[in-house]
Amino acid sequence: MPGQLINGQKLKSAKMNALVYHGAGKKSWEEKPKPIITEPSDAIVKILKTTICGTDLHILKGDVPEVTDGRILGHEGVGIIEEVGTAVTDFKKGDHVLISCITSCGKCGSCKKGMYSHCEKGGWILGHLIDGTQAEYVRIPYADTSLYHIPANTDEEALVMLSDILPTAYECGVLNGQVKPGDVVVIVGAGPIGLACLITAQFYTPAEIIMVDIDDNRLEVARTFGATQTINSNNENALQKIMTLTEQKGVDVAIEAVGIAATFELCEAVIAAGGHIANVGVHGKAVALHLETLWSKNITITTRLVDTVTTPLLLKTVTAKKLDAAKLITHRFALNDIISAYDTFENASKEKTLKVILTNK
């Protein structure tokens, strides 16, 4: 234990480096105590690769007040188990693991429903309520139900996309939107989450996938990923264009992947009778619900926080090379160069950034 006495000598706590939040707009790469086992169900994982999420940017803007000064950020990554608690049975020292962005106790009422995001003892806590993965080491509570074994000879960088972005897109966008063969789908927002929706929607062979964004580079990437139509809403009227493309009928599925009022209201305006609006974006402000036009259209509107129930399925799909998750990665940095990585991620339009990979060398 850190600070314990041996032969009358007080031992120094082991140290590591980590990206630490110090209030809105403030972060630093600094020395912190290395995490230790605090509960029998814990594991300590040495981070090999991690990434930065749009949610981390929200935190740095001060949009997530629960994140307190001194918190280590990050909720995604792969690593090697350094130590496990006495109650951990499925993992051991040296195991190669994928870290889920959602912590699950596996026993509470929400977990038994498969709603791990609302776990009574976990949920989204990494880099939020407890220290996260943008560090050399991280403590993972409920290791048996919050980690996944990584098969040998699997691309670690691709697997980092399975910590959060791919299950989020698949569960909150594609599954909630009930994408079916032959559907016409619009995805509003061609950032990393929108592009992950585009990739996983193709599991179900929709007839058309229309991508809407204001960044020409991301729309070009969307075309290479399988979008059949792209619309830059800065240059043309997205509502008119979508209705023209669908012969004024609208789309079967509208996936909102931005999190602002204008993009959600566009989804409301273009949805066809019997369609599904799947919200994925994080909304910090109120959005108008236009029931005056929607009340009679037999539509379904869904919201969701990722539960990561599909991570095992996606892990098999990536391992079998049926899903190329690595193509979402555009930039790579050493973990100790994370400040530069944040600068690149925050200036995504200029730097043509999608996802970054940080490697702990």
Short mmCIF file of C-alpha atoms in Angstrom, two decimals:
data_model
loop_
_atom_site.label_atom_id
_atom_site.label_comp_id
_atom_site.label_asym_id
_atom_site.label_seq_id
_atom_site.Cartn_x
_atom_site.Cartn_y
_atom_site.Cartn_z
CA MET A 1 0.00 0.00 0.00
CA PRO A 2 1.28 3.51 -0.71
CA GLY A 3 2.83 5.19 2.27
CA GLN A 4 3.03 1.96 4.33
CA LEU A 5 5.82 1.48 6.90
CA ILE A 6 8.46 -1.23 6.39
CA ASN A 7 11.26 -1.46 9.00
CA GLY A 8 10.26 1.98 10.17
CA GLN A 9 10.73 3.51 6.72
CA LYS A 10 7.79 5.11 4.94
CA LEU A 11 7.70 3.97 1.29
CA LYS A 12 7.04 6.49 -1.44
CA SER A 13 3.89 6.04 -3.50
CA ALA A 14 4.46 4.73 -7.02
CA LYS A 15 3.96 7.43 -9.63
CA MET A 16 2.75 7.65 -13.21
CA ASN A 17 1.91 10.37 -15.73
CA ALA A 18 -1.63 11.30 -16.78
CA LEU A 19 -3.77 13.95 -18.48
CA VAL A 20 -5.47 15.85 -15.67
CA TYR A 21 -8.48 18.18 -15.78
CA HIS A 22 -8.19 21.39 -13.74
CA GLY A 23 -11.46 23.16 -14.52
CA ALA A 24 -12.95 24.59 -17.70
CA GLY A 25 -10.27 25.11 -20.34
CA LYS A 26 -7.47 23.76 -18.14
CA LYS A 27 -5.61 20.47 -18.51
CA SER A 28 -2.05 19.26 -18.00
CA TRP A 29 0.14 16.19 -18.46
CA GLU A 30 1.48 15.64 -14.96
CA GLU A 31 2.64 13.18 -12.36
CA LYS A 32 -0.04 11.40 -10.35
CA PRO A 33 -0.07 8.45 -7.95
CA LYS A 34 -0.27 5.11 -9.72
CA PRO A 35 -3.69 3.53 -9.03
CA ILE A 36 -3.98 0.67 -6.58
CA ILE A 37 -6.55 -2.07 -5.93
CA THR A 38 -9.23 -0.62 -3.64
CA GLU A 39 -11.95 -3.27 -4.04
CA PRO A 40 -11.61 -7.05 -4.55
CA SER A 41 -13.32 -6.75 -7.97
CA ASP A 42 -10.76 -4.22 -9.30
CA ALA A 43 -8.04 -4.65 -11.88
CA ILE A 44 -5.09 -2.36 -12.58
CA VAL A 45 -4.41 -2.08 -16.31
CA LYS A 46 -1.30 -0.70 -17.97
CA ILE A 47 -2.54 1.36 -20.90
CA LEU A 48 -1.09 0.44 -24.28
CA LYS A 49 -3.31 2.58 -26.51
CA THR A 50 -6.05 5.10 -25.83
CA THR A 51 -7.84 7.93 -27.64
CA ILE A 52 -9.71 11.21 -27.19
CA CYS A 53 -13.50 11.47 -27.40
CA GLY A 54 -15.78 14.38 -28.18
CA THR A 55 -17.11 13.96 -24.66
CA ASP A 56 -13.65 14.86 -23.33
CA LEU A 57 -13.94 18.16 -25.20
CA HIS A 58 -17.35 18.77 -23.58
CA ILE A 59 -15.72 18.19 -20.18
CA LEU A 60 -12.92 20.63 -20.97
CA LYS A 61 -15.49 23.27 -21.91
CA GLY A 62 -17.03 22.89 -18.47
CA ASP A 63 -20.19 21.26 -19.82
CA VAL A 64 -20.02 18.28 -17.41
CA PRO A 65 -19.99 19.78 -13.90
CA GLU A 66 -19.68 16.39 -12.15
CA VAL A 67 -16.07 16.20 -13.40
CA THR A 68 -13.99 17.77 -10.66
CA ASP A 69 -10.58 19.44 -10.55
CA GLY A 70 -7.84 16.79 -10.52
CA ARG A 71 -9.73 14.13 -12.47
CA ILE A 72 -7.76 12.04 -14.99
CA LEU A 73 -9.73 12.06 -18.25
CA GLY A 74 -10.44 9.30 -20.79
CA HIS A 75 -12.75 6.30 -21.02
CA GLU A 76 -11.36 4.23 -23.91
CA GLY A 77 -8.35 2.00 -24.42
CA VAL A 78 -6.60 -1.35 -24.56
CA GLY A 79 -3.93 -2.58 -22.19
CA ILE A 80 -2.25 -5.33 -20.19
CA ILE A 81 -3.47 -6.34 -16.75
CA GLU A 82 -0.89 -5.49 -14.11
CA GLU A 83 -2.78 -6.71 -11.04
CA VAL A 84 -6.22 -8.07 -10.10
CA GLY A 85 -8.23 -8.09 -6.92
CA THR A 86 -9.04 -11.26 -5.04
CA ALA A 87 -12.62 -11.45 -6.40
CA VAL A 88 -11.59 -11.26 -10.09
CA THR A 89 -11.93 -14.69 -11.70
CA ASP A 90 -11.96 -14.14 -15.48
CA PHE A 91 -8.71 -12.17 -15.78
CA LYS A 92 -5.15 -12.45 -14.54
CA LYS A 93 -1.89 -10.54 -14.62
CA GLY A 94 -0.57 -10.29 -18.18
CA ASP A 95 -3.94 -10.62 -19.95
CA HIS A 96 -4.43 -8.39 -22.99
CA VAL A 97 -7.74 -6.52 -22.54
CA LEU A 98 -10.18 -4.09 -24.11
CA ILE A 99 -11.57 -1.51 -21.69
CA SER A 100 -15.27 -0.69 -21.98
CA CYS A 101 -16.31 2.95 -21.61
CA ILE A 102 -19.18 1.66 -19.47
CA THR A 103 -18.52 0.02 -16.09
CA SER A 104 -20.95 -2.76 -15.19
CA CYS A 105 -21.38 -4.51 -11.85
CA GLY A 106 -23.39 -7.22 -13.65
CA LYS A 107 -25.73 -7.74 -10.70
CA CYS A 108 -28.00 -4.70 -10.22
CA GLY A 109 -31.46 -4.33 -11.73
CA SER A 110 -30.24 -2.22 -14.64
CA CYS A 111 -27.41 -4.62 -15.49
CA LYS A 112 -29.80 -7.58 -15.45
CA LYS A 113 -31.85 -5.70 -18.08
CA GLY A 114 -28.71 -5.23 -20.19
CA MET A 115 -28.88 -1.49 -19.44
CA TYR A 116 -25.28 -1.24 -18.25
CA SER A 117 -25.16 2.53 -18.82
CA HIS A 118 -27.46 2.87 -15.81
CA CYS A 119 -25.60 0.40 -13.59
CA GLU A 120 -26.30 1.40 -9.99
CA LYS A 121 -22.59 1.13 -9.11
CA GLY A 122 -21.03 1.93 -12.46
CA GLY A 123 -22.20 3.24 -15.81
CA TRP A 124 -20.10 5.97 -17.37
CA ILE A 125 -17.67 6.64 -14.53
CA LEU A 126 -14.20 6.40 -16.15
CA GLY A 127 -12.81 9.87 -16.76
CA HIS A 128 -16.04 11.23 -15.30
CA LEU A 129 -16.57 10.24 -11.67
CA ILE A 130 -13.32 8.26 -11.25
CA ASP A 131 -9.92 8.53 -12.90
CA GLY A 132 -9.79 7.43 -16.52
CA THR A 133 -7.63 5.98 -19.25
CA GLN A 134 -5.56 8.92 -20.54
CA ALA A 135 -2.80 7.76 -18.25
CA GLU A 136 -0.07 5.16 -18.01
CA TYR A 137 -2.23 3.03 -15.69
CA VAL A 138 -5.92 2.88 -14.80
CA ARG A 139 -8.02 1.15 -12.14
CA ILE A 140 -11.00 -0.72 -13.60
CA PRO A 141 -13.81 -1.51 -11.13
CA TYR A 142 -15.86 -4.69 -11.69
CA ALA A 143 -13.16 -6.02 -13.98
CA ASP A 144 -14.92 -9.32 -14.76
CA THR A 145 -17.85 -7.49 -16.35
CA SER A 146 -16.12 -4.34 -17.62
CA LEU A 147 -13.16 -5.78 -19.55
CA TYR A 148 -12.93 -8.03 -22.62
CA HIS A 149 -10.20 -10.47 -23.59
CA ILE A 150 -8.39 -9.50 -26.80
CA PRO A 151 -7.66 -12.36 -29.22
CA ALA A 152 -4.07 -12.82 -30.29
CA ASN A 153 -2.84 -11.00 -33.41
CA THR A 154 -5.69 -8.48 -33.40
CA ASP A 155 -5.10 -4.85 -34.39
CA GLU A 156 -4.99 -2.94 -31.08
CA GLU A 157 -5.70 0.39 -32.73
CA ALA A 158 -8.88 -0.93 -34.32
CA LEU A 159 -10.00 -2.35 -30.98
CA VAL A 160 -9.75 1.06 -29.28
CA MET A 161 -12.71 2.01 -31.49
CA LEU A 162 -14.70 -0.71 -29.67
CA SER A 163 -14.36 0.95 -26.28
CA ASP A 164 -16.99 3.54 -27.14
CA ILE A 165 -17.47 4.91 -30.66
CA LEU A 166 -18.60 1.76 -32.50
CA PRO A 167 -21.01 0.39 -29.85
CA THR A 168 -22.40 3.91 -29.38
CA ALA A 169 -23.07 4.33 -33.08
CA TYR A 170 -24.43 0.81 -33.50
CA GLU A 171 -26.68 0.73 -30.43
CA CYS A 172 -27.90 4.33 -30.23
CA GLY A 173 -28.10 4.94 -33.97
CA VAL A 174 -28.46 1.78 -36.05
CA LEU A 175 -30.27 -0.56 -33.65
CA ASN A 176 -32.50 2.12 -32.15
CA GLY A 177 -33.24 3.37 -35.67
CA GLN A 178 -34.20 -0.18 -36.70
CA VAL A 179 -32.35 0.09 -40.01
CA LYS A 180 -33.64 -2.57 -42.43
CA PRO A 181 -32.74 -3.80 -45.91
CA GLY A 182 -33.97 -1.34 -48.51
CA ASP A 183 -34.34 1.60 -46.10
CA VAL A 184 -33.44 5.16 -46.97
CA VAL A 185 -31.30 6.46 -44.10
CA VAL A 186 -30.06 9.98 -43.37
CA ILE A 187 -27.22 10.51 -40.89
CA VAL A 188 -26.93 14.12 -39.79
CA GLY A 189 -23.33 14.70 -38.71
CA ALA A 190 -20.27 13.12 -40.37
CA GLY A 191 -17.97 13.27 -37.37
CA PRO A 192 -16.49 10.07 -35.91
CA ILE A 193 -19.82 8.94 -34.41
CA GLY A 194 -21.78 9.69 -37.59
CA LEU A 195 -19.20 7.82 -39.66
CA ALA A 196 -19.37 4.88 -37.26
CA CYS A 197 -23.17 4.90 -37.76
CA LEU A 198 -22.53 4.85 -41.51
CA ILE A 199 -20.20 1.86 -41.24
CA THR A 200 -22.46 -0.23 -38.98
CA ALA A 201 -25.70 0.68 -40.79
CA GLN A 202 -24.33 -1.23 -43.77
CA PHE A 203 -24.72 -4.48 -41.79
CA TYR A 204 -28.39 -4.20 -42.85
CA THR A 205 -27.98 -3.24 -46.53
CA PRO A 206 -30.08 -0.06 -46.63
CA ALA A 207 -30.84 1.16 -50.16
CA GLU A 208 -29.56 4.70 -49.57
CA ILE A 209 -27.44 6.39 -46.90
CA ILE A 210 -27.44 10.18 -47.08
CA MET A 211 -24.79 12.02 -45.02
CA VAL A 212 -25.25 15.66 -43.98
CA ASP A 213 -22.45 17.82 -42.60
CA ILE A 214 -20.77 21.21 -43.08
CA ASP A 215 -17.25 19.82 -43.63
CA ASP A 216 -16.37 18.81 -47.19
CA ASN A 217 -13.48 16.62 -46.05
CA ARG A 218 -15.69 14.56 -43.78
CA LEU A 219 -18.30 14.24 -46.51
CA GLU A 220 -15.61 12.97 -48.87
CA VAL A 221 -14.57 10.42 -46.24
CA ALA A 222 -18.24 9.44 -45.90
CA ARG A 223 -18.40 8.70 -49.63
CA THR A 224 -15.37 6.41 -49.35
CA PHE A 225 -17.07 4.67 -46.40
CA GLY A 226 -20.23 3.93 -48.38
CA ALA A 227 -22.50 6.98 -48.32
CA THR A 228 -24.64 7.09 -51.46
CA GLN A 229 -25.38 10.84 -51.22
CA THR A 230 -23.69 13.69 -49.34
CA ILE A 231 -25.02 17.15 -48.56
CA ASN A 232 -23.06 20.14 -47.28
CA SER A 233 -25.76 22.02 -45.41
CA ASN A 234 -23.69 25.21 -45.52
CA ASN A 235 -23.88 25.22 -49.31
CA GLU A 236 -27.38 23.91 -50.03
CA ASN A 237 -30.75 23.51 -48.35
CA ALA A 238 -30.50 20.08 -46.73
CA LEU A 239 -34.25 19.75 -46.17
CA GLN A 240 -35.09 20.48 -49.79
CA LYS A 241 -32.33 18.22 -51.10
CA ILE A 242 -33.38 15.26 -48.94
CA MET A 243 -37.02 15.63 -49.90
CA THR A 244 -36.06 15.84 -53.58
CA LEU A 245 -33.91 12.71 -53.28
CA THR A 246 -36.82 10.83 -51.67
CA GLU A 247 -39.54 12.07 -54.07
CA GLN A 248 -41.00 14.17 -51.22
CA LYS A 249 -41.63 11.07 -49.08
CA GLY A 250 -38.84 11.55 -46.56
CA VAL A 251 -36.48 8.98 -45.07
CA ASP A 252 -37.18 5.75 -43.23
CA VAL A 253 -34.49 6.36 -40.60
CA ALA A 254 -32.99 9.67 -39.45
CA ILE A 255 -29.94 9.42 -37.17
CA GLU A 256 -28.98 12.62 -35.32
CA ALA A 257 -25.23 12.56 -34.56
CA VAL A 258 -24.40 16.17 -33.66
CA GLY A 259 -26.37 17.26 -30.59
CA ILE A 260 -27.77 20.68 -31.49
CA ALA A 261 -31.31 21.89 -32.08
CA ALA A 262 -30.93 22.51 -35.82
CA THR A 263 -29.78 18.97 -36.61
CA PHE A 264 -32.51 17.29 -34.56
CA GLU A 265 -35.17 19.50 -36.13
CA LEU A 266 -33.86 18.56 -39.58
CA CYS A 267 -34.44 14.92 -38.66
CA GLU A 268 -38.00 15.78 -37.60
CA ALA A 269 -38.60 17.56 -40.90
CA VAL A 270 -37.40 14.76 -43.19
CA ILE A 271 -38.79 11.66 -41.47
CA ALA A 272 -41.32 9.66 -43.48
CA ALA A 273 -44.54 8.21 -42.12
CA GLY A 274 -43.71 5.15 -40.02
CA GLY A 275 -40.07 6.19 -39.71
CA HIS A 276 -37.60 6.18 -36.85
CA ILE A 277 -35.62 9.14 -35.47
CA ALA A 278 -32.64 7.85 -33.48
CA ASN A 279 -30.89 10.47 -31.38
CA VAL A 280 -27.20 9.85 -30.75
CA GLY A 281 -25.94 13.40 -30.18
CA VAL A 282 -25.38 14.87 -26.72
CA HIS A 283 -27.84 17.74 -26.31
CA GLY A 284 -26.99 20.50 -23.85
CA LYS A 285 -29.89 22.76 -24.78
CA ALA A 286 -33.62 22.37 -25.39
CA VAL A 287 -34.89 21.21 -28.79
CA ALA A 288 -38.36 21.87 -30.19
CA LEU A 289 -40.50 18.76 -30.64
CA HIS A 290 -42.78 19.53 -33.58
CA LEU A 291 -45.79 17.45 -32.61
CA GLU A 292 -47.96 19.74 -34.76
CA THR A 293 -46.51 17.95 -37.79
CA LEU A 294 -45.44 14.63 -36.26
CA TRP A 295 -48.48 13.57 -34.21
CA SER A 296 -50.13 11.71 -37.09
CA LYS A 297 -47.04 10.20 -38.77
CA ASN A 298 -46.63 6.96 -36.80
CA ILE A 299 -43.00 7.76 -36.07
CA THR A 300 -40.74 6.53 -33.28
CA ILE A 301 -38.21 8.76 -31.52
CA THR A 302 -35.51 7.05 -29.47
CA THR A 303 -32.77 8.20 -27.11
CA ARG A 304 -30.06 6.12 -25.50
CA LEU A 305 -26.77 6.13 -23.65
CA VAL A 306 -24.51 3.38 -24.96
CA ASP A 307 -24.83 0.17 -22.94
CA THR A 308 -21.99 -1.71 -24.73
CA VAL A 309 -24.14 -4.85 -24.90
CA THR A 310 -23.00 -5.24 -28.53
CA THR A 311 -19.27 -5.09 -27.77
CA PRO A 312 -18.82 -8.91 -27.96
CA LEU A 313 -20.56 -8.98 -31.37
CA LEU A 314 -18.50 -6.07 -32.67
CA LEU A 315 -15.30 -7.60 -31.28
CA LYS A 316 -15.97 -10.78 -33.28
CA THR A 317 -16.75 -8.74 -36.38
CA VAL A 318 -13.55 -6.69 -36.13
CA THR A 319 -11.45 -9.76 -35.31
CA ALA A 320 -12.85 -11.55 -38.37
CA LYS A 321 -11.93 -8.48 -40.48
CA LYS A 322 -15.56 -7.99 -41.50
CA LEU A 323 -15.51 -4.46 -40.10
CA ASP A 324 -12.54 -2.15 -40.69
CA ALA A 325 -12.62 -0.03 -37.54
CA ALA A 326 -9.08 1.26 -38.05
CA LYS A 327 -10.14 3.41 -40.99
CA LEU A 328 -11.63 5.87 -38.50
CA ILE A 329 -8.10 6.67 -37.26
CA THR A 330 -6.36 9.63 -38.90
CA HIS A 331 -3.62 10.68 -36.44
CA ARG A 332 -1.20 8.96 -34.07
CA PHE A 333 0.74 10.34 -31.09
CA ALA A 334 2.80 9.12 -28.17
CA LEU A 335 0.77 9.22 -24.96
CA ASN A 336 3.14 11.78 -23.45
CA ASP A 337 2.39 14.05 -26.43
CA ILE A 338 -1.30 14.12 -25.54
CA ILE A 339 -1.47 17.93 -25.36
CA SER A 340 -0.56 18.07 -29.06
CA ALA A 341 -3.10 15.33 -29.73
CA TYR A 342 -5.83 17.42 -28.07
CA ASP A 343 -4.85 20.43 -30.18
CA THR A 344 -5.19 18.30 -33.31
CA PHE A 345 -8.51 16.80 -32.20
CA GLU A 346 -9.95 20.20 -31.24
CA ASN A 347 -9.03 21.60 -34.67
CA ALA A 348 -10.59 18.72 -36.58
CA SER A 349 -11.68 20.72 -39.61
CA LYS A 350 -8.25 22.26 -40.17
CA GLU A 351 -6.30 19.08 -39.38
CA LYS A 352 -8.79 16.71 -41.07
CA THR A 353 -9.02 14.74 -37.85
CA LEU A 354 -11.35 11.86 -37.11
CA LYS A 355 -9.96 9.67 -34.32
CA VAL A 356 -6.48 9.88 -32.80
CA ILE A 357 -4.49 7.02 -31.27
CA LEU A 358 -2.21 7.59 -28.29
CA THR A 359 0.44 4.94 -27.62
CA ASN A 360 2.03 4.43 -24.21
CA LYS A 361 5.63 3.67 -25.17
#
